[in-house]
Amino acid sequence: MAVEIERKFLVVSNDWKNAVVESKVCRQGYLVTDPKKSVRVRVIGDQGFLTVKGATDGFSRMEFEYEIDLADANYMLMLCDWVVEKTRHYIEHDGLTWELDVFEGLNAGLVMAEVELESVTQHFDKPAWAGEEVSEDARYFNGYLSKHPFSRW
Amino acid sequence: MAVEIERKFLVVSNDWKNAVVESKVCRQGYLVTDPKKSVRVRVIGDQGFLTVKGATDGFSRMEFEYEIDLADANYMLMLCDWVVEKTRHYIEHDGLTWELDVFEGLNAGLVMAEVELESVTQHFDKPAWAGEEVSEDARYFNGYLSKHPFSRW
């Protein structure tokens, strides 16, 4: 079990593109997603993950993540009612790794970046390309986006 | 990934009690259960498991089972809307291990036994204490029982 603490922002310019360290194609689906918990299947690069998350409490959330066989993960994606497709770019900024997601498919047009912190009070420098914070806006949870894609807002 | 093939029967007498090899207390909850898939959290004895199952097709079902940390499993049980409690007894019969579940709580009064097979055509000897087969009766799926306990039928 881990407590996931993250801050999430809409991306307002393309100035991040020169700072990308690594990029991975990501497909993630939800076996269930409701306000109390979610079960996510993720294929990112050549790895598969099964993740159970509890309810969000401000910036933090209980998270249980297990790496699973890639073939299992691909099969389980077919059991998911909703799948989100995106490319995840990893960016180093001020000593922290930011994950910047360029959404595709029905969520195309949405670009978000998040940074994982050790504590809710940890200082971090917000990059210039990061705009409005949406950490606590449930519309920007991937689980919500899977059911209510950005293109239909 | 595994294909789970099992046959399940109502238990009609107590003649199994002398044949028990091992018994474990089991609590299992469902993060989701619908006709297409289920995600089960199980604490059995001192082990925890997270299991994703696909739709049932006759006697068989796709199953992905992962052993997880016991503390994680206990925490995740709290995220489950429905939990089933039972004692699982293991019984050797004619070269196969039967799992006989004595349900508790809201499902008290229900006793079922199942045997896992290698193929749908595999021969097995049905013990005298095993009565009506309920393999394909969705009311006897643990996921259904969690939401619609036996005592309320």
XYZ file of C-alpha atoms in Angstrom:
306
model
C 0.000 0.000 0.000
C 1.135 3.490 -0.750
C -0.343 6.919 -0.357
C -0.248 8.697 -3.687
C 0.125 12.459 -3.358
C 0.009 14.334 -6.609
C -0.672 17.760 -8.020
C -2.108 18.044 -11.503
C -2.227 20.945 -13.941
C -3.576 21.743 -17.366
C -0.786 22.341 -19.883
C -0.990 25.739 -21.547
C 1.917 25.796 -24.002
C 4.234 23.524 -25.966
C 7.389 24.681 -24.193
C 7.698 21.282 -22.489
C 8.622 19.502 -25.716
C 12.351 20.160 -25.508
C 12.542 18.843 -21.962
C 11.153 15.342 -22.582
C 13.419 12.601 -21.206
C 11.292 9.630 -22.204
C 7.877 8.931 -23.739
C 5.595 5.908 -23.496
C 2.349 4.946 -25.137
C -0.281 4.235 -22.494
C -3.677 2.557 -22.618
C -5.603 2.307 -19.417
C -9.038 0.974 -18.680
C -11.268 0.788 -15.646
C -12.931 -2.355 -14.346
C -14.740 -0.080 -11.958
C -14.569 3.605 -11.181
C -16.789 5.330 -8.670
C -16.205 7.988 -6.004
C -15.122 5.367 -3.438
C -12.628 3.299 -5.402
C -11.283 2.383 -8.817
C -9.606 -0.636 -10.356
C -7.368 0.330 -13.247
C -5.647 -1.844 -15.838
C -2.737 -0.078 -17.494
C -0.441 -0.986 -20.354
C 2.394 1.515 -20.515
C 5.325 0.883 -22.796
C 5.981 -2.848 -22.438
C 4.677 -3.133 -18.885
C 1.294 -4.054 -17.441
C -0.139 -2.900 -14.116
C -3.240 -3.590 -12.059
C -4.014 -0.791 -9.614
C -6.633 -0.400 -6.909
C -7.213 3.110 -5.594
C -9.365 4.307 -2.740
C -11.242 7.579 -2.514
C -9.426 10.842 -3.144
C -8.836 12.967 -0.081
C -7.621 16.346 -1.285
C -4.286 15.713 -3.028
C -3.808 12.194 -1.658
C -5.236 8.763 -2.323
C -4.532 5.210 -1.143
C -3.019 3.209 -3.966
C -2.156 -0.462 -4.416
C -0.245 -1.101 -7.621
C 0.891 -4.480 -8.907
C 2.972 -5.115 -11.997
C 1.348 -7.915 -13.959
C 2.099 -9.868 -17.104
C 1.716 -7.700 -20.217
C -0.485 -10.280 -21.963
C -2.746 -10.450 -18.897
C -3.049 -6.665 -18.877
C -3.895 -6.553 -22.584
C -6.550 -9.209 -22.084
C -8.010 -7.402 -19.086
C -8.268 -4.175 -21.082
C -10.878 -6.017 -23.142
C -12.949 -6.496 -19.971
C -12.952 -2.762 -19.320
C -15.987 -0.738 -20.249
C -13.911 2.388 -20.742
C -10.366 2.832 -22.036
C -8.260 5.995 -22.138
C -5.411 6.346 -24.637
C -2.573 8.765 -24.181
C 1.131 9.298 -24.639
C 2.963 9.901 -21.396
C 6.040 12.102 -21.517
C 8.496 12.247 -18.624
C 10.025 15.628 -17.930
C 12.636 16.605 -15.338
C 11.986 19.969 -13.767
C 13.634 21.411 -10.690
C 14.675 18.000 -9.398
C 11.274 16.328 -9.823
C 9.890 14.129 -12.583
C 6.710 15.426 -14.167
C 4.427 13.136 -16.123
C 2.785 14.961 -18.986
C -0.109 13.172 -20.687
C -1.175 13.982 -24.228
C -4.568 12.370 -24.566
C -5.753 10.709 -27.747
C -8.972 9.250 -29.108
C -12.101 10.776 -27.606
C -9.973 12.776 -25.152
C -7.788 14.352 -27.862
C -7.136 18.031 -27.165
C -6.521 17.486 -23.474
C -2.959 17.801 -22.159
C -2.321 17.467 -18.432
C 0.796 17.172 -16.319
C 1.215 15.870 -12.807
C 3.960 15.626 -10.266
C 4.095 13.119 -7.469
C 5.140 14.448 -4.064
C 6.419 12.905 -0.854
C 4.094 14.966 1.321
C 1.210 17.369 0.832
C 3.377 20.257 2.030
C 6.400 19.523 -0.194
C 7.596 22.543 -2.154
C 7.776 22.236 -5.927
C 8.366 24.674 -8.725
C 5.521 24.901 -11.202
C 6.883 24.944 -14.763
C 5.909 27.835 -17.046
C 3.942 25.476 -19.304
C 1.726 24.399 -16.390
C -1.476 26.421 -16.050
C -4.590 25.943 -13.938
C -4.384 23.363 -11.174
C -7.010 20.619 -11.465
C -5.823 18.243 -8.732
C -9.157 18.241 -6.975
C -11.406 18.609 -10.015
C -12.996 15.198 -10.467
C -13.697 15.878 -14.146
C -9.986 15.490 -14.810
C -9.632 12.107 -13.122
C -8.752 9.542 -15.773
C -11.615 7.370 -14.560
C -14.081 10.189 -15.234
C -12.461 10.967 -18.596
C -12.862 7.335 -19.624
C -16.640 7.589 -19.217
C -17.044 11.269 -20.127
C -14.373 12.032 -22.718
C -13.080 15.560 -23.093
C -14.328 15.884 -26.691
C -17.912 15.583 -25.433
C -17.711 18.173 -22.666
C -3.989 -15.883 -17.156
C -5.669 -19.174 -16.484
C -8.923 -20.736 -17.534
C -10.795 -21.830 -14.428
C -12.986 -24.879 -15.014
C -15.051 -25.908 -12.052
C -18.150 -27.853 -11.135
C -20.143 -26.799 -8.116
C -22.719 -28.670 -6.050
C -24.990 -28.045 -3.098
C -23.978 -30.134 -0.096
C -26.790 -32.362 1.164
C -25.332 -34.140 4.203
C -22.621 -33.852 6.833
C -20.750 -36.975 5.707
C -17.858 -34.814 4.442
C -16.763 -33.838 7.950
C -14.522 -36.853 8.532
C -12.706 -36.298 5.246
C -11.475 -32.742 5.842
C -7.723 -32.342 5.271
C -7.470 -28.635 6.045
C -9.769 -25.693 6.832
C -9.293 -21.965 6.356
C -11.327 -18.936 7.312
C -12.113 -16.868 4.219
C -13.401 -13.341 3.742
C -13.879 -12.141 0.206
C -15.232 -8.935 -1.152
C -16.000 -7.548 -4.577
C -14.780 -4.228 -5.929
C -17.047 -4.913 -8.886
C -19.210 -7.814 -9.921
C -21.359 -7.806 -13.014
C -22.141 -10.407 -15.704
C -19.036 -9.438 -17.715
C -16.334 -9.391 -15.052
C -15.534 -9.322 -11.363
C -12.681 -8.080 -9.210
C -12.409 -10.041 -6.000
C -10.318 -9.357 -2.894
C -9.820 -12.475 -0.792
C -8.236 -13.083 2.581
C -7.944 -16.820 3.135
C -5.961 -18.136 6.078
C -2.920 -15.853 6.219
C -2.828 -15.062 2.500
C -4.282 -12.244 0.424
C -5.314 -12.412 -3.227
C -6.578 -10.013 -5.865
C -8.445 -11.782 -8.655
C -9.949 -10.552 -11.906
C -12.415 -12.857 -13.617
C -14.086 -12.564 -17.004
C -17.567 -13.737 -17.941
C -18.603 -17.299 -17.218
C -18.909 -19.517 -20.280
C -20.591 -22.724 -19.138
C -18.214 -24.353 -16.643
C -15.211 -22.188 -17.531
C -14.075 -18.662 -16.887
C -10.927 -16.601 -17.537
C -9.162 -15.899 -14.284
C -6.187 -13.737 -13.307
C -5.136 -14.266 -9.713
C -2.359 -12.411 -7.900
C -1.156 -13.061 -4.387
C -0.860 -9.740 -2.588
C 0.261 -8.524 0.790
C -2.157 -9.586 3.533
C -2.374 -6.055 4.977
C -3.176 -4.691 1.496
C -5.931 -7.265 1.086
C -7.440 -6.454 4.471
C -7.421 -2.762 3.616
C -8.983 -3.387 0.216
C -11.783 -5.408 1.815
C -12.876 -2.132 3.384
C -13.300 -0.674 -0.117
C -15.643 -3.497 -1.096
C -19.360 -2.883 -1.067
C -20.106 -6.541 -0.395
C -18.185 -9.127 1.614
C -18.831 -12.855 1.910
C -17.617 -14.811 4.945
C -17.141 -18.545 4.935
C -14.979 -21.380 6.166
C -13.360 -23.342 3.373
C -12.676 -27.010 3.989
C -10.384 -29.009 1.700
C -11.392 -32.592 1.074
C -9.612 -35.275 -0.945
C -11.973 -37.466 -2.934
C -11.078 -39.911 -5.681
C -7.764 -38.201 -6.402
C -9.145 -34.656 -6.581
C -9.290 -31.860 -4.008
C -12.759 -30.554 -3.312
C -13.292 -27.163 -1.719
C -16.326 -27.152 0.530
C -17.556 -23.753 1.689
C -19.656 -23.343 4.811
C -21.051 -19.843 4.511
C -21.516 -17.540 7.474
C -23.116 -14.190 8.219
C -26.015 -13.356 5.914
C -25.290 -16.461 3.834
C -25.420 -18.856 6.811
C -27.238 -22.075 5.942
C -25.607 -22.405 2.547
C -23.005 -25.135 2.053
C -21.481 -25.650 -1.401
C -18.601 -27.697 -2.722
C -16.627 -27.321 -5.915
C -13.956 -29.211 -7.729
C -11.538 -27.675 -10.198
C -10.935 -29.662 -13.393
C -8.261 -29.664 -16.076
C -10.793 -29.804 -18.904
C -14.549 -29.576 -19.272
C -14.694 -33.268 -20.222
C -12.565 -34.566 -17.325
C -14.181 -37.430 -15.436
C -14.699 -37.017 -11.698
C -16.551 -38.963 -9.063
C -19.282 -37.019 -7.327
C -19.151 -37.632 -3.552
C -22.297 -38.926 -1.838
C -22.628 -35.677 0.134
C -22.803 -33.629 -3.107
C -26.346 -33.031 -4.345
C -27.741 -30.769 -7.032
C -25.245 -29.232 -9.442
C -25.335 -25.408 -9.501
C -22.277 -24.682 -11.670
C -24.248 -22.609 -14.128
C -26.769 -21.112 -11.711
C -25.705 -17.493 -11.321
C -27.497 -17.204 -7.960
C -24.763 -19.355 -6.457
C -21.853 -17.236 -7.690
C -20.120 -15.687 -4.693
C -20.422 -12.285 -6.316
C -24.205 -12.658 -6.490
C -24.340 -14.031 -2.940
C -22.437 -10.994 -1.692
C -25.183 -8.684 -2.970
C -28.143 -11.046 -2.502
C -27.340 -13.179 0.539
C -28.879 -16.636 0.864
C -30.807 -15.726 4.045
C -32.846 -13.209 2.044
C -33.801 -15.474 -0.844
